[in-house]
Structure formats: structure tokens, C-alpha cells
CSV table of C-alpha atoms in Angstrom, one decimal:
chain,number,residue,atom,x,y,z
A,1,MET,CA,-14.6,10.4,12.5
A,2,ARG,CA,-11.1,9.2,11.8
A,3,ARG,CA,-10.8,7.3,8.5
A,4,LYS,CA,-8.9,4.0,8.7
A,5,GLY,CA,-5.5,4.0,6.9
A,6,THR,CA,-4.9,2.1,3.7
A,7,LEU,CA,-2.2,-0.6,3.2
A,8,PHE,CA,-0.3,-0.1,0.0
A,9,VAL,CA,1.7,-3.1,-1.2
A,10,ILE,CA,4.5,-2.3,-3.6
A,11,CYS,CA,5.9,-5.2,-5.4
A,12,GLY,CA,8.0,-6.2,-8.4
A,13,PRO,CA,10.9,-8.3,-9.5
A,14,SER,CA,14.2,-8.2,-7.6
A,15,GLY,CA,16.3,-5.3,-8.9
A,16,VAL,CA,13.4,-3.2,-10.3
A,17,GLY,CA,14.1,-0.5,-7.7
A,18,LYS,CA,11.3,-0.9,-5.1
A,19,GLY,CA,13.5,0.3,-2.3
A,20,THR,CA,14.7,3.5,-4.0
A,21,VAL,CA,11.2,4.4,-5.2
A,22,CYS,CA,9.8,3.9,-1.6
A,23,LYS,CA,12.6,5.9,0.0
A,24,GLU,CA,12.0,8.8,-2.4
A,25,LEU,CA,8.2,8.6,-1.9
A,26,LEU,CA,8.5,9.1,1.8
A,27,LYS,CA,10.3,12.4,1.3
A,28,ASN,CA,7.4,13.6,-0.9
A,29,ILE,CA,4.2,12.6,0.9
A,30,SER,CA,3.0,12.7,4.5
A,31,GLY,CA,0.6,10.4,6.4
A,32,ILE,CA,2.3,7.2,5.3
A,33,ASP,CA,4.9,5.0,7.0
A,34,LEU,CA,7.0,2.2,5.7
A,35,SER,CA,6.5,-1.2,7.2
A,36,ILE,CA,9.9,-2.7,8.2
A,37,SER,CA,10.2,-6.4,7.4
A,38,ALA,CA,12.0,-9.0,9.4
A,39,THR,CA,14.6,-11.2,7.7
A,40,THR,CA,17.0,-14.0,8.4
A,41,ARG,CA,19.4,-12.9,5.7
A,42,GLU,CA,22.8,-11.4,6.6
A,43,ILE,CA,23.0,-7.7,7.1
A,44,ARG,CA,24.7,-5.9,4.2
A,45,LYS,CA,27.2,-3.1,4.4
A,46,GLY,CA,25.4,0.1,5.0
A,47,GLU,CA,22.2,-1.5,6.3
A,48,VAL,CA,20.8,-0.5,9.7
A,49,GLU,CA,18.9,-2.8,12.1
A,50,GLY,CA,15.2,-1.6,12.4
A,51,VAL,CA,15.7,0.8,9.4
A,52,ASN,CA,16.3,-1.6,6.5
A,53,TYR,CA,15.1,-4.7,8.2
A,54,TYR,CA,14.8,-6.4,11.6
A,55,PHE,CA,17.6,-8.9,11.3
A,56,ILE,CA,16.6,-12.0,13.3
A,57,ASP,CA,17.9,-15.6,13.3
A,58,LYS,CA,16.0,-18.6,12.0
A,59,ASP,CA,14.9,-19.8,15.4
A,60,LYS,CA,13.3,-16.5,16.3
A,61,PHE,CA,11.7,-16.3,12.8
A,62,GLU,CA,10.1,-19.8,13.3
A,63,GLU,CA,8.8,-18.8,16.7
A,64,MET,CA,7.1,-15.8,15.2
A,65,ILE,CA,5.5,-18.0,12.5
A,66,GLU,CA,4.2,-20.3,15.2
A,67,ASN,CA,2.7,-17.4,17.1
A,68,ASP,CA,1.0,-16.1,14.0
A,69,GLU,CA,2.9,-12.8,14.2
A,70,PHE,CA,3.4,-12.3,10.5
A,71,LEU,CA,1.1,-10.7,8.0
A,72,GLU,CA,3.0,-12.7,5.4
A,73,TYR,CA,6.3,-14.5,5.2
A,74,ALA,CA,8.2,-16.2,2.4
A,75,GLN,CA,11.4,-18.0,1.6
A,76,VAL,CA,13.3,-16.1,-1.1
A,77,TYR,CA,16.3,-18.1,-2.3
A,78,ASP,CA,17.9,-19.3,1.0
A,79,ASN,CA,16.4,-16.7,3.3
A,80,PHE,CA,13.2,-15.9,5.1
A,81,TYR,CA,11.5,-12.5,4.9
A,82,GLY,CA,8.3,-11.6,6.7
A,83,THR,CA,6.1,-8.7,7.7
A,84,PRO,CA,5.4,-8.4,11.4
A,85,LYS,CA,1.6,-7.9,11.8
A,86,LYS,CA,1.5,-5.7,14.9
A,87,TYR,CA,2.9,-2.4,13.6
A,88,VAL,CA,0.9,-2.4,10.4
A,89,ILE,CA,-2.5,-3.0,12.1
A,90,GLU,CA,-1.7,-0.4,14.7
A,91,GLN,CA,-0.9,2.3,12.1
A,92,LEU,CA,-4.0,1.5,10.0
A,93,ASN,CA,-6.2,1.7,13.1
A,94,ILE,CA,-5.0,5.2,14.0
A,95,GLY,CA,-5.7,6.4,10.4
A,96,LYS,CA,-2.2,6.2,9.0
A,97,ASP,CA,-1.4,4.7,5.6
A,98,VAL,CA,1.3,2.0,5.5
A,99,ILE,CA,3.5,1.1,2.5
A,100,LEU,CA,4.9,-2.4,2.3
A,101,GLU,CA,7.7,-3.2,-0.1
A,102,ILE,CA,7.8,-6.9,-0.7
A,103,ASP,CA,8.5,-9.6,-3.2
A,104,PRO,CA,5.6,-11.0,-5.3
A,105,GLN,CA,5.3,-14.2,-3.2
A,106,GLY,CA,4.6,-12.1,-0.1
A,107,ALA,CA,2.3,-9.8,-2.0
A,108,MET,CA,-0.1,-12.6,-3.0
A,109,GLN,CA,-0.2,-13.9,0.6
A,110,ILE,CA,-1.2,-10.4,1.8
A,111,LYS,CA,-3.9,-10.2,-0.9
A,112,GLU,CA,-5.5,-13.3,0.6
A,113,LYS,CA,-5.7,-11.8,4.0
A,114,PHE,CA,-6.1,-8.1,3.1
A,115,LYS,CA,-8.5,-7.7,0.2
A,116,GLU,CA,-8.8,-4.0,1.0
A,117,GLY,CA,-5.1,-3.4,0.4
A,118,ILE,CA,-3.9,-1.6,-2.7
A,119,PHE,CA,-1.5,-3.7,-4.8
A,120,ILE,CA,1.0,-1.9,-7.1
A,121,PHE,CA,3.4,-3.7,-9.4
A,122,LEU,CA,6.7,-2.0,-10.4
A,123,LEU,CA,7.9,-2.9,-13.8
A,124,PRO,CA,11.3,-2.4,-15.3
A,125,PRO,CA,11.5,-0.5,-18.6
A,126,SER,CA,12.6,-3.8,-20.2
A,127,MET,CA,14.1,-7.2,-19.1
A,128,LYS,CA,17.4,-6.2,-20.6
A,129,GLU,CA,17.5,-3.1,-18.3
A,130,LEU,CA,16.4,-5.3,-15.3
A,131,LYS,CA,19.4,-7.6,-16.0
A,132,ASN,CA,21.7,-4.5,-16.2
A,133,ARG,CA,20.4,-3.2,-12.9
A,134,ILE,CA,20.9,-6.6,-11.1
A,135,ILE,CA,24.5,-6.8,-12.5
A,136,GLY,CA,25.1,-3.2,-11.6
A,137,ARG,CA,24.3,-3.8,-8.0
A,138,GLY,CA,27.3,-6.2,-8.0
A,139,ARG,CA,26.0,-8.5,-5.3
A,140,ASP,CA,24.9,-11.5,-7.2
A,141,SER,CA,26.8,-14.4,-8.7
A,142,GLU,CA,26.1,-15.3,-12.3
A,143,ASP,CA,23.9,-18.2,-11.1
A,144,ASN,CA,21.9,-15.8,-8.8
A,145,ILE,CA,21.4,-13.4,-11.7
A,146,LYS,CA,19.9,-16.1,-13.8
A,147,LYS,CA,17.6,-17.2,-10.9
A,148,ARG,CA,16.4,-13.6,-10.4
A,149,LEU,CA,15.6,-13.2,-14.1
A,150,LYS,CA,13.8,-16.5,-14.3
A,151,CYS,CA,11.7,-15.4,-11.3
A,152,ALA,CA,11.0,-12.0,-12.8
A,153,TYR,CA,9.5,-13.6,-15.9
A,154,GLU,CA,7.2,-15.7,-13.7
A,155,GLU,CA,6.3,-12.8,-11.5
A,156,ILE,CA,5.2,-10.5,-14.4
A,157,ASP,CA,2.6,-13.2,-15.3
A,158,PHE,CA,0.8,-12.3,-12.1
A,159,ILE,CA,0.5,-8.6,-12.8
A,160,LYS,CA,-3.2,-8.9,-13.6
A,161,GLU,CA,-3.8,-9.6,-9.8
A,162,TYR,CA,-2.6,-6.1,-9.0
A,163,ASP,CA,-4.6,-2.8,-8.9
A,164,TYR,CA,-1.9,-0.6,-10.5
A,165,TYR,CA,1.3,-0.8,-12.4
A,166,ILE,CA,4.2,1.7,-12.6
A,167,ILE,CA,7.0,1.4,-15.2
A,168,ASN,CA,10.2,2.5,-13.4
A,169,ASP,CA,12.0,4.1,-16.3
A,170,ASP,CA,12.5,7.4,-14.6
A,171,LEU,CA,12.7,7.6,-10.8
A,172,LEU,CA,10.9,10.9,-10.4
A,173,LYS,CA,8.1,9.9,-12.7
A,174,ALA,CA,7.7,6.6,-10.9
A,175,VAL,CA,7.6,8.3,-7.5
A,176,ASN,CA,5.1,10.9,-8.8
A,177,ASN,CA,2.9,8.1,-10.1
A,178,LEU,CA,3.1,6.3,-6.8
A,179,ALA,CA,2.2,9.4,-4.8
A,180,SER,CA,-0.7,10.0,-7.1
A,181,ILE,CA,-2.0,6.5,-6.5
A,182,ILE,CA,-1.8,7.1,-2.7
A,183,LYS,CA,-3.6,10.5,-3.0
A,184,ALA,CA,-6.2,9.1,-5.2
A,185,GLU,CA,-7.0,6.2,-2.9
A,186,ARG,CA,-7.4,8.7,-0.1
A,187,CYS,CA,-10.3,10.2,-2.1
A,188,ARG,CA,-11.9,6.9,-2.8
A,189,VAL,CA,-15.5,6.4,-2.0
A,190,LYS,CA,-15.6,3.5,0.5
A,191,GLU,CA,-18.1,2.1,3.0
A,192,ASP,CA,-17.4,5.0,5.4
A,193,ILE,CA,-18.8,7.5,2.9
A,194,CYS,CA,-22.2,7.6,4.6
A,195,GLU,CA,-20.4,8.7,7.8
A,196,ILE,CA,-18.5,11.4,5.9
A,197,VAL,CA,-21.6,12.9,4.3
A,198,ARG,CA,-23.8,12.6,7.4
A,199,LYS,CA,-22.5,16.0,8.6
A,200,TYR,CA,-23.9,17.7,5.6
A,201,LYS,CA,-27.4,16.4,6.5
A,202,GLU,CA,-27.1,17.4,10.1
A,203,GLU,CA,-26.3,21.1,9.4
B,1,MET,CA,-0.1,-0.4,-28.6
B,2,ARG,CA,-2.1,2.7,-27.9
B,3,ARG,CA,-4.1,2.5,-24.7
B,4,LYS,CA,-7.7,3.8,-24.9
B,5,GLY,CA,-8.4,7.0,-23.1
B,6,THR,CA,-10.5,7.2,-19.9
B,7,LEU,CA,-13.7,9.2,-19.4
B,8,PHE,CA,-13.7,11.2,-16.1
B,9,VAL,CA,-17.0,12.5,-15.0
B,10,ILE,CA,-16.9,15.3,-12.5
B,11,CYS,CA,-20.1,16.0,-10.8
B,12,GLY,CA,-21.5,17.8,-7.7
B,13,PRO,CA,-24.2,20.2,-6.7
B,14,SER,CA,-24.8,23.5,-8.5
B,15,GLY,CA,-22.4,26.1,-7.0
B,16,VAL,CA,-19.8,23.7,-5.7
B,17,GLY,CA,-17.1,24.9,-8.2
B,18,LYS,CA,-17.0,22.2,-10.8
B,19,GLY,CA,-16.2,24.7,-13.6
B,20,THR,CA,-13.3,26.4,-11.7
B,21,VAL,CA,-11.8,23.1,-10.6
B,22,CYS,CA,-11.9,21.7,-14.2
B,23,LYS,CA,-10.5,24.9,-15.7
B,24,GLU,CA,-7.5,24.9,-13.3
B,25,LEU,CA,-7.0,21.2,-13.8
B,26,LEU,CA,-6.5,21.6,-17.6
B,27,LYS,CA,-3.6,24.1,-16.9
B,28,ASN,CA,-1.9,21.4,-14.7
B,29,ILE,CA,-2.1,18.2,-16.7
B,30,SER,CA,-1.8,17.1,-20.3
B,31,GLY,CA,-3.4,14.4,-22.3
B,32,ILE,CA,-6.9,15.3,-21.3
B,33,ASP,CA,-9.6,17.5,-22.9
B,34,LEU,CA,-12.8,18.9,-21.6
B,35,SER,CA,-16.0,17.8,-23.3
B,36,ILE,CA,-18.1,20.7,-24.2
B,37,SER,CA,-21.8,20.3,-23.5
B,38,ALA,CA,-24.7,21.6,-25.6
B,39,THR,CA,-27.4,23.6,-23.8
B,40,THR,CA,-30.6,25.4,-24.6
B,41,ARG,CA,-30.1,28.0,-21.8
B,42,GLU,CA,-29.3,31.5,-22.6
B,43,ILE,CA,-25.7,32.6,-23.0
B,44,ARG,CA,-24.4,34.5,-20.0
B,45,LYS,CA,-22.1,37.5,-20.1
B,46,GLY,CA,-18.5,36.5,-20.7
B,47,GLU,CA,-19.4,33.0,-22.0
B,48,VAL,CA,-18.2,32.0,-25.5
B,49,GLU,CA,-19.9,29.6,-27.9
B,50,GLY,CA,-18.0,26.4,-28.3
B,51,VAL,CA,-15.9,27.1,-25.2
B,52,ASN,CA,-18.4,27.2,-22.3
B,53,TYR,CA,-21.2,25.4,-24.2
B,54,TYR,CA,-22.6,24.9,-27.6
B,55,PHE,CA,-25.6,27.1,-27.3
B,56,ILE,CA,-28.4,25.6,-29.4
B,57,ASP,CA,-32.2,26.1,-29.6
B,58,LYS,CA,-34.8,23.6,-28.3
B,59,ASP,CA,-35.7,22.3,-31.8
B,60,LYS,CA,-32.1,21.5,-32.6
B,61,PHE,CA,-31.7,19.8,-29.2
B,62,GLU,CA,-34.7,17.6,-29.8
B,63,GLU,CA,-33.5,16.7,-33.2
B,64,MET,CA,-30.2,15.5,-31.6
B,65,ILE,CA,-32.1,13.5,-29.0
B,66,GLU,CA,-34.0,11.7,-31.8
B,67,ASN,CA,-30.8,11.0,-33.7
B,68,ASP,CA,-29.2,9.5,-30.5
B,69,GLU,CA,-26.4,12.0,-30.7
B,70,PHE,CA,-26.2,12.5,-26.9
B,71,LEU,CA,-24.2,10.5,-24.4
B,72,GLU,CA,-26.6,11.9,-21.8
B,73,TYR,CA,-29.0,14.8,-21.6
B,74,ALA,CA,-31.1,16.2,-18.8
B,75,GLN,CA,-33.5,18.9,-18.0
B,76,VAL,CA,-32.1,21.1,-15.2
B,77,TYR,CA,-34.7,23.6,-14.0
B,78,ASP,CA,-36.1,25.0,-17.3
B,79,ASN,CA,-33.2,24.2,-19.6
B,80,PHE,CA,-31.8,21.2,-21.4
B,81,TYR,CA,-28.1,20.2,-21.2
B,82,GLY,CA,-26.5,17.4,-23.1
B,83,THR,CA,-23.2,15.8,-24.0
B,84,PRO,CA,-22.7,15.3,-27.7
B,85,LYS,CA,-21.4,11.7,-28.1
B,86,LYS,CA,-19.2,12.1,-31.2
B,87,TYR,CA,-16.3,14.1,-29.8
B,88,VAL,CA,-16.0,12.1,-26.6
B,89,ILE,CA,-15.8,8.7,-28.4
B,90,GLU,CA,-13.3,10.0,-30.9
B,91,GLN,CA,-10.9,11.3,-28.2
B,92,LEU,CA,-11.1,8.1,-26.2
B,93,ASN,CA,-10.4,6.0,-29.3
B,94,ILE,CA,-7.2,8.0,-30.1
B,95,GLY,CA,-6.0,7.4,-26.5
B,96,LYS,CA,-6.9,10.8,-25.0
B,97,ASP,CA,-8.7,11.2,-21.7
B,98,VAL,CA,-11.8,13.3,-21.6
B,99,ILE,CA,-13.3,15.1,-18.6
B,100,LEU,CA,-17.0,15.8,-18.4
B,101,GLU,CA,-18.3,18.3,-16.0
B,102,ILE,CA,-22.0,17.6,-15.5
B,103,ASP,CA,-24.9,17.7,-13.0
B,104,PRO,CA,-25.6,14.5,-11.0
B,105,GLN,CA,-28.7,13.6,-13.2
B,106,GLY,CA,-26.4,13.4,-16.3
B,107,ALA,CA,-23.7,11.6,-14.4
B,108,MET,CA,-26.0,8.7,-13.5
B,109,GLN,CA,-27.2,8.5,-17.2
B,110,ILE,CA,-23.5,8.2,-18.3
B,111,LYS,CA,-22.9,5.6,-15.6
B,112,GLU,CA,-25.5,3.3,-17.2
B,113,LYS,CA,-23.9,3.5,-20.6
B,114,PHE,CA,-20.3,3.9,-19.6
B,115,LYS,CA,-19.5,1.6,-16.7
B,116,GLU,CA,-15.8,2.0,-17.4
B,117,GLY,CA,-16.0,5.8,-16.8
B,118,ILE,CA,-14.5,7.2,-13.5
B,119,PHE,CA,-17.0,9.1,-11.5
B,120,ILE,CA,-15.9,11.9,-9.1
B,121,PHE,CA,-18.2,13.8,-6.8
B,122,LEU,CA,-17.1,17.3,-5.7
B,123,LEU,CA,-18.4,18.2,-2.2
B,124,PRO,CA,-18.6,21.7,-0.7
B,125,PRO,CA,-16.9,22.2,2.7
B,126,SER,CA,-20.4,22.5,4.2
B,127,MET,CA,-23.9,23.2,3.1
B,128,LYS,CA,-23.7,26.7,4.6
B,129,GLU,CA,-20.7,27.4,2.4
B,130,LEU,CA,-22.5,26.0,-0.6
B,131,LYS,CA,-25.3,28.5,0.0
B,132,ASN,CA,-22.9,31.3,0.4
B,133,ARG,CA,-21.3,30.4,-2.9
B,134,ILE,CA,-24.6,30.3,-4.8
B,135,ILE,CA,-25.6,33.6,-3.3
B,136,GLY,CA,-22.1,35.0,-4.1
B,137,ARG,CA,-22.5,34.2,-7.8
B,138,GLY,CA,-25.4,36.6,-7.7
B,139,ARG,CA,-27.3,35.0,-10.6
B,140,ASP,CA,-30.1,33.3,-8.7
B,141,SER,CA,-33.4,34.5,-7.3
B,142,GLU,CA,-34.2,33.5,-3.7
B,143,ASP,CA,-36.5,30.8,-5.1
B,144,ASN,CA,-33.8,29.4,-7.3
B,145,ILE,CA,-31.3,29.3,-4.3
B,146,LYS,CA,-33.8,27.3,-2.4
B,147,LYS,CA,-34.3,24.9,-5.3
B,148,ARG,CA,-30.6,24.5,-5.8
B,149,LEU,CA,-30.0,23.7,-2.1
B,150,LYS,CA,-32.9,21.2,-2.0
B,151,CYS,CA,-31.3,19.5,-5.0
B,152,ALA,CA,-27.9,19.5,-3.4
B,153,TYR,CA,-29.2,17.5,-0.4
B,154,GLU,CA,-30.8,15.0,-2.7
B,155,GLU,CA,-27.7,14.7,-4.8
B,156,ILE,CA,-25.3,14.0,-1.9
B,157,ASP,CA,-27.4,10.9,-1.2
B,158,PHE,CA,-26.1,9.4,-4.4
B,159,ILE,CA,-22.4,9.9,-3.5
B,160,LYS,CA,-22.0,6.1,-2.9
B,161,GLU,CA,-22.5,5.6,-6.6
B,162,TYR,CA,-19.3,7.4,-7.3
B,163,ASP,CA,-15.7,6.2,-7.4
B,164,TYR,CA,-14.0,9.2,-5.7
B,165,TYR,CA,-15.0,12.3,-3.7
B,166,ILE,CA,-13.1,15.5,-3.4
B,167,ILE,CA,-14.0,18.2,-0.8
B,168,ASN,CA,-13.6,21.6,-2.5
B,169,ASP,CA,-12.5,23.6,0.5
B,170,ASP,CA,-9.2,24.8,-1.1
B,171,LEU,CA,-9.0,25.2,-4.9
B,172,LEU,CA,-5.4,24.1,-5.3
B,173,LYS,CA,-5.8,21.1,-3.0
B,174,ALA,CA,-9.0,20.0,-4.9
B,175,VAL,CA,-7.2,20.4,-8.3
B,176,ASN,CA,-4.2,18.5,-7.0
B,177,ASN,CA,-6.5,15.6,-5.8
B,178,LEU,CA,-8.3,15.5,-9.2
B,179,ALA,CA,-5.0,15.4,-11.0
B,180,SER,CA,-3.8,12.6,-8.8
B,181,ILE,CA,-7.0,10.6,-9.5
B,182,ILE,CA,-6.4,11.0,-13.3
B,183,LYS,CA,-2.7,10.0,-13.0
B,184,ALA,CA,-3.6,7.1,-10.8
B,185,GLU,CA,-6.2,5.8,-13.2
B,186,ARG,CA,-3.6,6.0,-16.0
B,187,CYS,CA,-1.6,3.4,-14.0
B,188,ARG,CA,-4.6,1.1,-13.4
B,189,VAL,CA,-4.3,-2.5,-14.3
B,190,LYS,CA,-7.0,-3.1,-16.9
B,191,GLU,CA,-7.9,-5.7,-19.4
B,192,ASP,CA,-5.1,-4.4,-21.8
B,193,ILE,CA,-2.4,-5.3,-19.2
B,194,CYS,CA,-1.6,-8.6,-21.0
B,195,GLU,CA,-0.8,-6.6,-24.2
B,196,ILE,CA,1.4,-4.2,-22.1
B,197,VAL,CA,3.5,-6.9,-20.6
B,198,ARG,CA,3.7,-9.1,-23.7
B,199,LYS,CA,6.8,-7.1,-24.8
B,200,TYR,CA,8.7,-8.2,-21.7
B,201,LYS,CA,8.1,-11.8,-22.7
B,202,GLU,CA,9.2,-11.3,-26.3
B,203,GLU,CA,12.5,-9.8,-25.5
């Protein structure tokens, strides 16, 4: 019997380092794939279509919403972001785990539809350090930085809705903790446990 | 704020390798101590008082039962085994994790008193392999081997009461999975999460 995969949703305020943690994770663990989101925001220097995002226009995005092709979607600042449903469902069905890296708005939408998902909140070491990281990326106006920090405070209030939290004060430690959560969840006793132990009875 | 420790209860049929897995685990992870059980069974060659068990006589054991000094106790075959309460509670209160290696009878007693404990079931790769391991240890009569195997079948039926299961087909893999479970549980969002994130609000 092939066990169904698990959906891991990694979430946290803008600038906390979700992307870096996920990228490092995938080098360290097998049997899990990253879900690629679709977005209407402009492609940034160094980004690759189908690797970082599927970059689509607003019309196409709205068409996909109408056809119920998203697991979740959200407007973040002036852009739309969404998770195409098809790929995630296919992977889980063939027994592969999927990791989704999304903003807290999207995470809570997924939670409504996917109670069996595992929700992980990535925390900065401090708010001061989060601010430094956002400034350090050098892509936000002063106004945007303020917006992002205001959001971060609101988002942290929802941490009790998550299953796990990881403080991203050290990249390797954070990646190691995330890998441990994935490995632990693969050992979790779920409804399919009766199937798994049946073979012991049949010997 | 110091987070309270977690009690990990590792359990599985006689001969599955609980002792070996726990011993290897302690070499690989810090912040966790093994709870030492008390027993009325005879000391075996190579065993050390206070390391493998506290070896006590039946009178002393019964006195401790009367004084409610056990977290759990059970009769396994002709001997008594029990977990002295004091040490476990003290460790958890100072923020240390504790691992308890016990038989399934004891595990279920602990579960009644300690809902917040994490219960892990160690499975053999197969019943045939379990039989081989019990025979290989060379300390059981043919009758005892039969008893142990009968018990194992009954015990596996209770696996759905556990939080996690680990198949002990490869020692290093089993130890790695157990360490992942412990690290993951240290990242779990619990009631104390509000305390943990309060500092972000106060900055």
C-alpha cells in the first residue's frame, strides 16, 4: 500500500526567509517537492518562469479563479498570488509530500480546505531583525517596509492556528528543524495505520 | 520563559530493540534524559544498578505502590516493573525532555495520567524477524518465546493509540526517525505559544 503524501505549508511574515529555508530544505531531504505558485506580479531580476513562479497576467488569473483552479489565492499589496490545485493533488496522490511556501493569508485559506495539512510558522529572531532583513533586500520603499512590518505584527497573532513554529535565527538550524518536522510527520500514526499493521497479522 | 519538557514514551513488543534504539538516541541528541525504571526481576549479567534499572525487592515495590510513587507500574510475566514519578516530574519542570522505554501495558497507564506525553510505537520489520531477535538474545525458554510472540500480536492492535510509529528495520534509520520526532515536538505550537511570541509585541 502506498501512503498518501502530506502537504506542508510554510508560512511567515514577508522577509523572514521562507524562500531560502525551503530552497535549502530541498537539498537535504528527498520525497518532497515544492509547489510553484502563480502570480500577477512582475518578474524580478534573476527569477525564472516555472521555477520561482508562474508569471501570468490578471485576466488569466481571474479565469483560473472562476474555474476553481486554485487551492488558495490572495491579494498581497497590489498583486495576486495563488496555488494551482492540480499539481499538488497529483503529487499527494502518488505518495509524494508537497511543500507550499505562502503568505499567512493563503495559509489560512488552505487550512479551511485541507485540515490534514501541516502548518508551520517561520518566526524572525526579533522584529528588529525582520526590519533589517526587509531593508537589506533593498526592494521596498519606506512605505512598503512600514506596510510589511505592520502586517507581520498582525500575522504573528495567528501563530496559534499553526502546528509548528521555527525561529529562523540560524539557517542551518531552521532547515534542520523543518526536515525533522517532515520526517516526524512521515512516522505519524494516521487512519491508514490499520492497513500498515495488517501485514503483521497475516504472516 | 523556560518551556516545560516533554515526556516521550517509547514502546513496542519485547525483543523489538527499544533499549538499543534509546541508547543510540542519547548519543545523538541533547536535552533529553532516560527515565530509569524500577524492577523486581533479577539483575542480568552486564546490567548495572541505577543504569539499567533500580533493582528492588517485592516488599519495597509494594510500599512504593502504596505511597503512589509510580507514574505507572505493571506485572510482566512474573516480575514487576515501574516508573518512579519523582525524577520524571522534576526533569520536565526544569525544561528537560524525558524518554521512557516501557512495555505497552505501562504505556497505556501513562497515557491516562499524562495526555500531553508523546507515544511512539516501535515495530519490528516482520513478526518472523521479531521471533528471530527474541531467539537470538538467547535468554528465553521456548514457552517464553511463545508467550512473548502472543503478547506482541495483541500489543500491535493498540498501535492506533500512539502518536507515532517507527519500523526498526535499520538501527540508524530508526534512531534518526526518533530524533526527528523529538526535534519536531520541540517546535510544536502549544499553549505556551502566546508567551513565546509576546516578546515580539513588546519590542
